[in-house]
Coordinates of C-alpha atoms in Angstrom, one line a residue:
V3 CA 10.2 12.1 -0.4
Q4 CA 11.1 9.0 -2.4
L5 CA 9.5 5.6 -2.2
Q6 CA 10.5 2.2 -3.7
A7 CA 8.2 -0.8 -3.8
S8 CA 9.3 -4.3 -4.1
G9 CA 8.3 -7.9 -3.4
G10 CA 6.0 -8.7 -6.2
G11 CA 6.0 -11.9 -8.1
L12 CA 4.0 -14.9 -9.3
V13 CA 2.1 -16.9 -6.7
Q14 CA -0.7 -19.5 -6.9
A15 CA -4.2 -18.7 -5.7
G16 CA -4.4 -19.1 -1.9
G17 CA -0.7 -18.2 -1.5
S18 CA 0.9 -15.3 0.2
L19 CA 3.3 -12.4 -0.7
R20 CA 4.7 -9.6 1.3
L21 CA 5.3 -6.3 -0.4
S22 CA 7.8 -3.7 1.0
C23 CA 7.8 0.1 0.5
V24 CA 11.0 1.8 1.6
Y25 CA 10.6 5.5 2.0
S26 CA 13.2 8.2 2.4
G27 CA 13.5 12.0 2.6
R28 CA 11.7 14.4 4.9
T29 CA 9.0 12.2 6.5
S30 CA 7.7 12.3 10.0
N31 CA 5.1 10.5 12.1
D32 CA 2.3 12.7 10.6
Y33 CA 2.9 11.2 7.2
A34 CA 0.7 8.5 5.7
V35 CA 1.6 5.7 3.3
G36 CA -0.9 4.0 1.1
W37 CA -0.8 1.0 -1.2
F38 CA -2.7 1.2 -4.4
R39 CA -3.1 -1.3 -7.3
Q40 CA -4.0 -1.1 -11.0
A41 CA -5.0 -4.1 -13.0
P42 CA -4.9 -4.1 -16.8
G43 CA -7.7 -2.0 -18.3
K44 CA -8.9 -0.9 -14.9
E45 CA -8.5 2.3 -12.8
R46 CA -6.2 2.6 -9.9
E47 CA -7.8 1.5 -6.7
F48 CA -6.9 1.8 -3.0
V49 CA -5.8 -1.3 -1.1
A50 CA -4.6 -0.2 2.3
G51 CA -3.1 2.8 4.1
L52 CA -1.7 3.8 7.5
R53 CA -0.3 6.8 9.3
L54 CA 3.3 6.3 10.3
S55 CA 2.4 7.1 13.9
G56 CA 0.6 3.8 13.8
S57 CA -2.6 5.3 15.1
T58 CA -4.7 4.9 11.9
T59 CA -5.1 2.2 9.3
R60 CA -7.7 1.7 6.6
Y61 CA -8.4 -1.2 4.2
A62 CA -10.4 -1.6 1.0
D63 CA -13.4 -4.0 1.6
S64 CA -12.0 -6.4 -1.0
V65 CA -8.9 -7.1 1.1
K66 CA -10.1 -6.9 4.7
G67 CA -9.2 -10.0 6.6
R68 CA -6.7 -11.0 4.0
F69 CA -4.2 -8.2 3.8
T70 CA -2.3 -6.4 6.6
I71 CA -0.4 -3.2 6.4
S72 CA 2.3 -2.4 8.9
T73 CA 5.4 -0.3 9.4
D74 CA 8.9 -0.7 10.7
K75 CA 10.0 2.8 11.3
A76 CA 13.6 1.7 12.2
K77 CA 13.8 0.4 8.6
S78 CA 11.7 3.2 7.0
T79 CA 9.6 0.5 5.5
V80 CA 5.8 -0.1 5.2
Y81 CA 4.8 -3.6 4.5
L82 CA 1.7 -5.1 2.9
Q83 CA 1.3 -8.8 3.9
M84 CA -1.1 -10.4 1.4
N85 CA -2.6 -13.8 2.3
S86 CA -5.3 -15.9 0.7
L87 CA -4.5 -14.3 -2.7
K88 CA -7.0 -14.5 -5.5
S89 CA -6.7 -14.1 -9.2
E90 CA -8.5 -10.8 -9.0
D91 CA -5.6 -9.5 -6.8
T92 CA -3.4 -9.5 -9.9
A93 CA -2.2 -6.0 -10.5
I94 CA 0.7 -3.6 -10.3
Y95 CA 1.0 -2.4 -6.7
S96 CA 2.4 1.0 -5.9
C97 CA 3.0 2.9 -2.7
A98 CA 2.4 6.6 -2.1
A99 CA 2.9 9.1 0.7
A100 CA 1.6 12.4 1.9
P101 CA 1.6 14.4 5.1
R102 CA -1.3 14.9 7.5
L103 CA -4.0 12.7 6.0
I104 CA -7.0 11.9 8.0
W105 CA -8.8 8.6 7.8
S106 CA -11.2 9.6 5.1
Q107 CA -8.4 10.8 2.9
L108 CA -6.3 7.6 3.1
G109 CA -8.2 5.9 0.3
V110 CA -8.1 8.7 -2.2
P111 CA -5.3 8.6 -4.7
S112 CA -5.3 12.4 -5.2
S113 CA -4.6 12.9 -1.5
Y114 CA -1.0 11.6 -2.0
H115 CA 1.9 13.8 -3.1
Y116 CA 4.6 11.2 -3.6
W117 CA 4.5 8.0 -5.5
G118 CA 6.9 5.1 -6.0
Q119 CA 7.2 2.8 -9.0
G120 CA 5.1 -0.3 -9.0
T121 CA 5.7 -3.9 -8.4
L122 CA 3.8 -6.6 -10.3
V123 CA 1.8 -9.2 -8.5
T124 CA 0.4 -12.1 -10.6
V125 CA -1.9 -14.6 -9.0
S126 CA -2.4 -17.8 -11.0
S127 CA -5.6 -19.7 -10.6

């Protein structure tokens, strides 16, 4: 499985960005895709995740109500719509995938088998 993230950039606080994660390879509806981020000097943290079946989503408390994860299976893409961005959202955002994750595993980086490269999001205050 291969993943490629894109869509990062520079945005002012309060603005919006949409990240895309295109996946390819042997995936199926029982796969999950998650978004993670890592700011300079900080550990990687979970942002949002979903199962490609669409039946399960999970968000970090810090982004609930501001970020939305969705999928377009026809385009083999998972999106992360980010609204009301804050300076603390500045980080490198990466997407990852794994088969057969349950809800409690979506937020755990070690649950994921496949990782894409990151895309940088910079929010200016």
